[in-house]
Amino acid sequence: MKPADNIDTSQVKGNASPEVKLALLNSLAQPGNVSHSTGKPFRGFKAEFVSRMQLAEASVLSKAEEPNKLEGRTVFDVIVDEDMFNEVGTMHGGCLAMIIEICSPMPIYVLGASTGAYSTFGVQQALNIVFHSPAVPGDKLRIVCTTFTLGSRARSGRCEVWNVTRHRLVASAVYTNMVPTESSKL
């Protein structure tokens, strides 16, 4: 995905505003940060994974258990490629963890930006993953992330990775995301 003002956000399902969808797409399309050691642009493997992901949905929904409360929801799709493998020919757990780590702040942003509460992505504080089944080359994965809580400093949620090709759960995760203080950003 490349950042552009002319991205057609109507292709992304969900009730989030076009502006929120565009912000998500543009955040994924960032070319990378500057390396602290060399001062040169750094693309890295995160950018490689992100370039393959498709944002399918961005929504704000009523919680099923608490209808008076809202939750953010994002859905991403990605195809498993050979460079995502481990030595036994299935998707590497570290690769899957990276994809979950990339996707998990997105529903937090959607909920915060849509409700006017917050419009920052924050950083991961904790990520707990359970691996359920392997994914192999060509499998289409759907990454579904939702929020649990949205506080002023700590936010939490869950992420499920479904194998659309084989109709099974690949991994599930719970995470805590936080907004770092200015002094901790250094």
Short mmCIF file of C-alpha atoms in Angstrom, two decimals:
data_model
loop_
_atom_site.label_atom_id
_atom_site.label_comp_id
_atom_site.label_asym_id
_atom_site.label_seq_id
_atom_site.Cartn_x
_atom_site.Cartn_y
_atom_site.Cartn_z
CA MET A 1 0.00 0.00 0.00
CA LYS A 2 1.31 3.42 -0.91
CA PRO A 3 0.11 6.59 0.80
CA ALA A 4 -2.09 8.68 -1.42
CA ASP A 5 -4.89 11.15 -1.06
CA ASN A 6 -6.85 9.39 -3.79
CA ILE A 7 -7.17 5.99 -2.06
CA ASP A 8 -10.68 4.64 -2.55
CA THR A 9 -11.77 3.94 1.02
CA SER A 10 -15.17 2.73 -0.21
CA GLN A 11 -13.50 -0.63 -0.87
CA VAL A 12 -12.96 -1.02 2.89
CA LYS A 13 -16.08 -2.38 4.62
CA GLY A 14 -17.31 -1.07 7.93
CA ASN A 15 -18.91 2.04 9.37
CA ALA A 16 -15.73 3.97 10.22
CA SER A 17 -15.53 7.30 8.42
CA PRO A 18 -13.55 7.59 5.18
CA GLU A 19 -11.08 9.81 7.08
CA VAL A 20 -10.42 7.12 9.71
CA LYS A 21 -10.04 4.45 7.01
CA LEU A 22 -7.65 6.69 5.09
CA ALA A 23 -5.58 7.31 8.24
CA LEU A 24 -5.29 3.53 8.75
CA LEU A 25 -4.26 2.94 5.16
CA ASN A 26 -1.74 5.76 5.25
CA SER A 27 -0.26 4.58 8.56
CA LEU A 28 0.37 1.19 6.97
CA ALA A 29 1.86 2.77 3.87
CA GLN A 30 4.57 4.75 5.65
CA PRO A 31 7.87 4.05 3.90
CA GLY A 32 9.67 3.37 7.18
CA ASN A 33 11.52 5.22 9.85
CA VAL A 34 15.02 6.62 9.87
CA SER A 35 17.64 4.29 11.32
CA HIS A 36 19.06 5.65 14.58
CA SER A 37 22.49 4.16 13.79
CA THR A 38 22.90 5.28 10.16
CA GLY A 39 20.50 8.21 9.79
CA LYS A 40 19.24 6.64 6.53
CA PRO A 41 15.71 5.49 5.74
CA PHE A 42 15.05 2.03 7.16
CA ARG A 43 12.51 -0.18 5.45
CA GLY A 44 12.97 -3.42 7.43
CA PHE A 45 10.88 -6.54 7.43
CA LYS A 46 7.83 -4.86 9.00
CA ALA A 47 7.35 -2.80 5.84
CA GLU A 48 7.58 -5.97 3.78
CA PHE A 49 4.74 -7.63 5.74
CA VAL A 50 2.61 -4.49 5.70
CA SER A 51 2.92 -4.16 1.92
CA ARG A 52 1.10 -7.50 1.56
CA MET A 53 -1.78 -6.78 3.93
CA GLN A 54 -5.20 -5.64 2.78
CA LEU A 55 -7.49 -3.67 5.07
CA ALA A 56 -10.91 -5.31 4.67
CA GLU A 57 -12.95 -3.64 7.44
CA ALA A 58 -12.83 -0.80 9.97
CA SER A 59 -15.85 -0.48 12.26
CA VAL A 60 -17.17 0.83 15.55
CA LEU A 61 -19.79 -1.54 16.97
CA SER A 62 -21.88 -1.95 20.10
CA LYS A 63 -20.40 -4.59 22.39
CA ALA A 64 -22.56 -7.72 22.43
CA GLU A 65 -22.18 -8.07 26.22
CA GLU A 66 -22.45 -4.32 26.98
CA PRO A 67 -24.69 -2.68 24.35
CA ASN A 68 -24.08 0.78 25.88
CA LYS A 69 -20.34 0.44 25.22
CA LEU A 70 -18.53 0.51 21.89
CA GLU A 71 -15.69 -1.55 20.47
CA GLY A 72 -13.35 -0.96 17.57
CA ARG A 73 -12.95 -3.73 15.00
CA THR A 74 -10.52 -4.10 12.12
CA VAL A 75 -10.08 -6.95 9.67
CA PHE A 76 -7.00 -7.53 7.51
CA ASP A 77 -6.30 -10.20 4.88
CA VAL A 78 -2.89 -11.58 3.88
CA ILE A 79 -1.69 -14.53 1.79
CA VAL A 80 1.01 -16.76 3.29
CA ASP A 81 4.18 -16.59 1.16
CA GLU A 82 7.26 -18.83 1.23
CA ASP A 83 9.43 -16.19 2.91
CA MET A 84 7.12 -16.41 5.93
CA PHE A 85 8.09 -20.06 6.59
CA ASN A 86 9.95 -21.84 9.30
CA GLU A 87 12.21 -24.86 8.70
CA VAL A 88 9.27 -27.29 8.49
CA GLY A 89 7.44 -25.37 5.75
CA THR A 90 4.70 -23.72 7.80
CA MET A 91 4.26 -20.09 8.75
CA HIS A 92 6.86 -19.05 11.34
CA GLY A 93 5.42 -18.08 14.72
CA GLY A 94 7.60 -14.97 14.81
CA CYS A 95 6.19 -13.86 11.46
CA LEU A 96 2.66 -14.39 12.71
CA ALA A 97 3.48 -12.50 15.92
CA MET A 98 4.74 -9.56 13.84
CA ILE A 99 1.51 -9.47 11.82
CA ILE A 100 -0.57 -9.56 15.02
CA GLU A 101 1.59 -6.80 16.51
CA ILE A 102 1.05 -4.66 13.40
CA CYS A 103 -2.73 -5.19 13.33
CA SER A 104 -3.62 -5.01 17.03
CA PRO A 105 -3.36 -1.20 17.51
CA MET A 106 -5.66 -0.55 14.56
CA PRO A 107 -9.07 -1.10 16.26
CA ILE A 108 -7.85 1.05 19.17
CA TYR A 109 -7.18 3.87 16.70
CA VAL A 110 -10.54 3.33 14.95
CA LEU A 111 -12.50 3.52 18.22
CA GLY A 112 -10.52 6.44 19.61
CA ALA A 113 -10.60 8.51 16.42
CA SER A 114 -14.27 7.74 15.74
CA THR A 115 -15.45 8.71 19.22
CA GLY A 116 -13.14 11.69 19.63
CA ALA A 117 -11.47 10.08 22.65
CA TYR A 118 -7.95 9.58 21.26
CA SER A 119 -6.32 9.44 17.88
CA THR A 120 -2.98 7.77 18.60
CA PHE A 121 -1.81 4.26 17.89
CA GLY A 122 0.35 3.82 21.00
CA VAL A 123 2.88 1.01 21.48
CA GLN A 124 2.58 -2.63 22.55
CA GLN A 125 3.10 -3.25 26.24
CA ALA A 126 2.14 -6.93 26.32
CA LEU A 127 1.21 -9.52 23.71
CA ASN A 128 0.13 -13.05 24.61
CA ILE A 129 -0.34 -15.44 21.66
CA VAL A 130 -1.72 -18.98 21.52
CA PHE A 131 -0.94 -20.89 18.31
CA HIS A 132 -3.74 -23.28 17.29
CA SER A 133 -2.92 -24.64 13.82
CA PRO A 134 -0.32 -24.16 11.07
CA ALA A 135 -0.68 -22.11 7.91
CA VAL A 136 1.05 -23.14 4.66
CA PRO A 137 1.93 -21.41 1.37
CA GLY A 138 -1.01 -19.90 -0.44
CA ASP A 139 -3.33 -19.93 2.59
CA LYS A 140 -5.39 -16.76 2.98
CA LEU A 141 -5.38 -15.47 6.55
CA ARG A 142 -7.93 -13.09 8.02
CA ILE A 143 -6.75 -11.09 11.04
CA VAL A 144 -9.68 -9.89 13.16
CA CYS A 145 -8.83 -7.46 15.98
CA THR A 146 -11.23 -5.89 18.48
CA THR A 147 -10.88 -3.66 21.51
CA PHE A 148 -11.62 -4.59 25.13
CA THR A 149 -10.87 -1.26 26.82
CA LEU A 150 -9.85 2.22 25.78
CA GLY A 151 -8.36 4.15 28.68
CA SER A 152 -6.36 7.36 28.65
CA ARG A 153 -3.05 5.44 28.99
CA ALA A 154 -3.73 1.70 28.70
CA ARG A 155 -5.84 0.06 26.02
CA SER A 156 -6.47 -3.64 25.47
CA GLY A 157 -8.02 -6.02 22.99
CA ARG A 158 -7.92 -9.36 21.28
CA CYS A 159 -6.86 -10.63 17.90
CA GLU A 160 -7.84 -13.83 16.09
CA VAL A 161 -6.07 -15.10 12.98
CA TRP A 162 -8.34 -17.29 10.88
CA ASN A 163 -7.26 -19.47 7.97
CA VAL A 164 -9.92 -18.69 5.37
CA THR A 165 -8.57 -21.36 3.01
CA ARG A 166 -8.76 -24.23 5.54
CA HIS A 167 -11.54 -22.87 7.80
CA ARG A 168 -9.67 -23.02 11.09
CA LEU A 169 -8.24 -20.79 13.78
CA VAL A 170 -4.47 -20.28 13.39
CA ALA A 171 -3.76 -18.10 16.43
CA SER A 172 -5.46 -16.01 19.08
CA ALA A 173 -3.96 -13.20 21.12
CA VAL A 174 -4.72 -10.68 23.82
CA TYR A 175 -2.74 -7.49 24.04
CA THR A 176 -2.22 -4.33 26.02
CA ASN A 177 -1.28 -1.15 24.22
CA MET A 178 -0.21 2.07 25.91
CA VAL A 179 0.50 5.69 25.15
CA PRO A 180 4.11 6.39 26.12
CA THR A 181 4.92 9.52 28.05
CA GLU A 182 7.05 12.13 26.31
CA SER A 183 10.10 11.22 28.41
CA SER A 184 9.84 7.51 27.52
CA LYS A 185 9.84 8.23 23.77
CA LEU A 186 13.56 9.02 23.89
#
